[in-house]
Coordinates of C-alpha atoms in Angstrom, one line a residue:
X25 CA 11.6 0.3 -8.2
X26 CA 8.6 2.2 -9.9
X27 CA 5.7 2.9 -8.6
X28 CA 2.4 3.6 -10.4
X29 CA -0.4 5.2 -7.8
X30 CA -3.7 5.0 -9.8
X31 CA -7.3 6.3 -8.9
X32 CA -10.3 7.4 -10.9
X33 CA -11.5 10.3 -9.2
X34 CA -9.9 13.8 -10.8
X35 CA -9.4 15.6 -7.2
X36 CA -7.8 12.1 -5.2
X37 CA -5.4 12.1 -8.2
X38 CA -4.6 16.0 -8.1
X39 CA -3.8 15.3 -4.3
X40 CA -1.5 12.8 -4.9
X41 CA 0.2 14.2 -7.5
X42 CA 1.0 16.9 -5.7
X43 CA 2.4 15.0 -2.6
X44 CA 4.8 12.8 -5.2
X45 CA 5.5 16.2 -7.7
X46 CA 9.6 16.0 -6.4
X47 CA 9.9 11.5 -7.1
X48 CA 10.6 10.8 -10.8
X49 CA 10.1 7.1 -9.4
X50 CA 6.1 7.6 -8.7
X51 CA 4.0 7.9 -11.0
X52 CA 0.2 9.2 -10.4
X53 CA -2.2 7.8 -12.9
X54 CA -6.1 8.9 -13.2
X55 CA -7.7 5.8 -14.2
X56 CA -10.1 3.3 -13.9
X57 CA -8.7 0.3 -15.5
X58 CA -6.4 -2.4 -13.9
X59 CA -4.3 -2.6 -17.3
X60 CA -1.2 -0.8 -15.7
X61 CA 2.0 -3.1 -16.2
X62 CA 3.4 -4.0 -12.6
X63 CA 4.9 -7.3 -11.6
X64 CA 3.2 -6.1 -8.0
X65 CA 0.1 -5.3 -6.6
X66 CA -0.4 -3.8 -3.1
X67 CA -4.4 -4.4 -1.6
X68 CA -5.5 -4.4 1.9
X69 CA -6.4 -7.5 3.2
X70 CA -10.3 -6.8 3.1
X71 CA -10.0 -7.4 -0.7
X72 CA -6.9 -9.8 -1.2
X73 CA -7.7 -12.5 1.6
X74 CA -10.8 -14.3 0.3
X75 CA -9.0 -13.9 -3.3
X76 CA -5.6 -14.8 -2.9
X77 CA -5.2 -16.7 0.7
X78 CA -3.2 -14.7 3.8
X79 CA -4.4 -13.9 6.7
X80 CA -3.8 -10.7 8.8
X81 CA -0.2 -9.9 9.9
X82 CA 0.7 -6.9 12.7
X83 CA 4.4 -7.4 11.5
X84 CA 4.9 -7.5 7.7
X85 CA 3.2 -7.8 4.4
X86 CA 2.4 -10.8 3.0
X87 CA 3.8 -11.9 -1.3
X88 CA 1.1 -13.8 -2.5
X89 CA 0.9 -15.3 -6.1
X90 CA -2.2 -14.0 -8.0
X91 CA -3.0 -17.2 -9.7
X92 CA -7.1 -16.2 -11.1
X93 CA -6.0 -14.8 -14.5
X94 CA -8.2 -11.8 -13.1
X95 CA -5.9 -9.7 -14.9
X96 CA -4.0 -8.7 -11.8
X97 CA -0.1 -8.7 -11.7
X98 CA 1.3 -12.1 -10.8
X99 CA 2.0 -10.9 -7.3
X100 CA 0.0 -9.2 -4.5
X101 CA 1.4 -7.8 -1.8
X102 CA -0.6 -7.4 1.5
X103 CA 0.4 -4.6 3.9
X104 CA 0.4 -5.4 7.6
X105 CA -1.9 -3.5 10.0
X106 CA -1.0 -1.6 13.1
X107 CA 0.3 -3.5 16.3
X108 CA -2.7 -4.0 18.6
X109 CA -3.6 -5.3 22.5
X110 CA -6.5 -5.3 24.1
X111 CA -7.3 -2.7 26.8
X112 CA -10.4 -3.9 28.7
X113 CA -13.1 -4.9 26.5
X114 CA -11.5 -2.9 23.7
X115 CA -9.1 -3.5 20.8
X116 CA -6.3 -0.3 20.6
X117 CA -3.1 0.0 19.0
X118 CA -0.2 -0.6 20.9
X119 CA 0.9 2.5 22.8
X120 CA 4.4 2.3 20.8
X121 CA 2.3 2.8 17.2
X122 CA -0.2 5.1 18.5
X123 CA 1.5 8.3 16.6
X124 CA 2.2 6.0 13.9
X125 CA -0.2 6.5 10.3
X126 CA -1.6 3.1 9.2
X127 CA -0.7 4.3 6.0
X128 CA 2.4 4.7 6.5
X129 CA 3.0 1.7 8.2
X130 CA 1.3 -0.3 5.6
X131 CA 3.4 1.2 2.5
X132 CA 6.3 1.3 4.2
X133 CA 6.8 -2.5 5.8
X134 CA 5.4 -3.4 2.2
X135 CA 7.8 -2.0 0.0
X136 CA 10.5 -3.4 2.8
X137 CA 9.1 -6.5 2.3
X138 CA 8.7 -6.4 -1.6
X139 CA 12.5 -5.3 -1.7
X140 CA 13.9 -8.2 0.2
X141 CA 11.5 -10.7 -2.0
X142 CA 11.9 -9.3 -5.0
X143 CA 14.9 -6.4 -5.3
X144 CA 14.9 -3.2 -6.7
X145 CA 13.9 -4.1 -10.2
X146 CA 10.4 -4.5 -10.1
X147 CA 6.9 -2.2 -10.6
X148 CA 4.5 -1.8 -8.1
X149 CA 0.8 -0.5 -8.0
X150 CA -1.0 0.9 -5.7
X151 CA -4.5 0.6 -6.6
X152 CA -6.4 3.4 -3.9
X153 CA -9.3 2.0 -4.2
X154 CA -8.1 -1.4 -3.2
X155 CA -6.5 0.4 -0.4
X156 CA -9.0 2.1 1.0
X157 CA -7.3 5.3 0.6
X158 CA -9.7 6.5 -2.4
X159 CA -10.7 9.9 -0.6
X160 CA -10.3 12.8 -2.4
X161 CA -11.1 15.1 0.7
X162 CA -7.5 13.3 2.4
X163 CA -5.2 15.0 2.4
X164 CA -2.8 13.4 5.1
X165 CA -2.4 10.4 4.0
X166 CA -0.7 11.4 0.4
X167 CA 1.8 13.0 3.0
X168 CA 1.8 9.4 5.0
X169 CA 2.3 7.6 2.1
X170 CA 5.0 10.1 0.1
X171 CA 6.8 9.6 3.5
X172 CA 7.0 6.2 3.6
X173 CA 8.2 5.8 -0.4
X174 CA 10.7 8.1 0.6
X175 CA 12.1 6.2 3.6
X176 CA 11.9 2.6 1.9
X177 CA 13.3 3.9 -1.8
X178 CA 15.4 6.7 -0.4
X179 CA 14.8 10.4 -1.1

């Protein structure tokens, strides 16, 4: 696999770079455009639903087929969310995900799931943006997400 991690904002990309420096696997892109070649594109439901069909999963990511010519590979992957229950009158994450990153989770049951749909030869983006992880003052969840690449591709 070959993942490209793009962003527009200088600092967000500086972060990230730094948290995939040791993976000749990742690459870290500063840029705007969508025109990066991947077979795969992973975006959080809020943007891929209304586009592409799904609907939200707590237990893996969703393959779509990007079928708009909007110039987005020919697959999207959707990353699950977090395990929840209700507590009262709220909504919490189940007590066995609480020390969990959402970011974490979210890369890692996606690149399980991309693997067993698709193998090991295939490129991946991750747009930050497109998963709300865009934040150039973050600094954990580069470390969330490094750490789940590493578990699903292997150090």
């Amino acid at each position: 696999m070959k993942i490209y991690i793009t962003t527009s904002d200088p600092r967000t990309a500086g972060i990230w770079m730094n948290a995939f420096r040791a993976r000749d696997d990742v690459e870290v892109i500063e840029t705007s455009a969508t025109s990066v070649e991947a077979d795969i594109i992973v975006m959080a439901g809020v943007w891929a639903f209304e586009r592409y069909g799904g609907r939200p999963s707590h237990d893996h990511a969703q393959i779509l087929p990007s079928e708009r010519g909007d110039g987005f590979p020919l697959w999207v992957a959707i990353p699950p969310q977090l395990p929840v229950t209700r507590k009262g009158d709220e909504i919490v994450v189940r007590e066995d995900f609480e020390g969990v990153s959402p970011a974490y989770f979210a890369i890692v049951r996606s690149l399980e799931e991309i693997r067993r749909e698709f193998g090991n030869e295939v490129v991946i983006l991750l747009r930050l943006p497109l998963l709300g992880m865009d934040d150039p003052h973050d600094e954990v969840t580069p470390i969330s997400v490094a750490r789940a690449v590493n578990e699903a591709l292997g150090d």
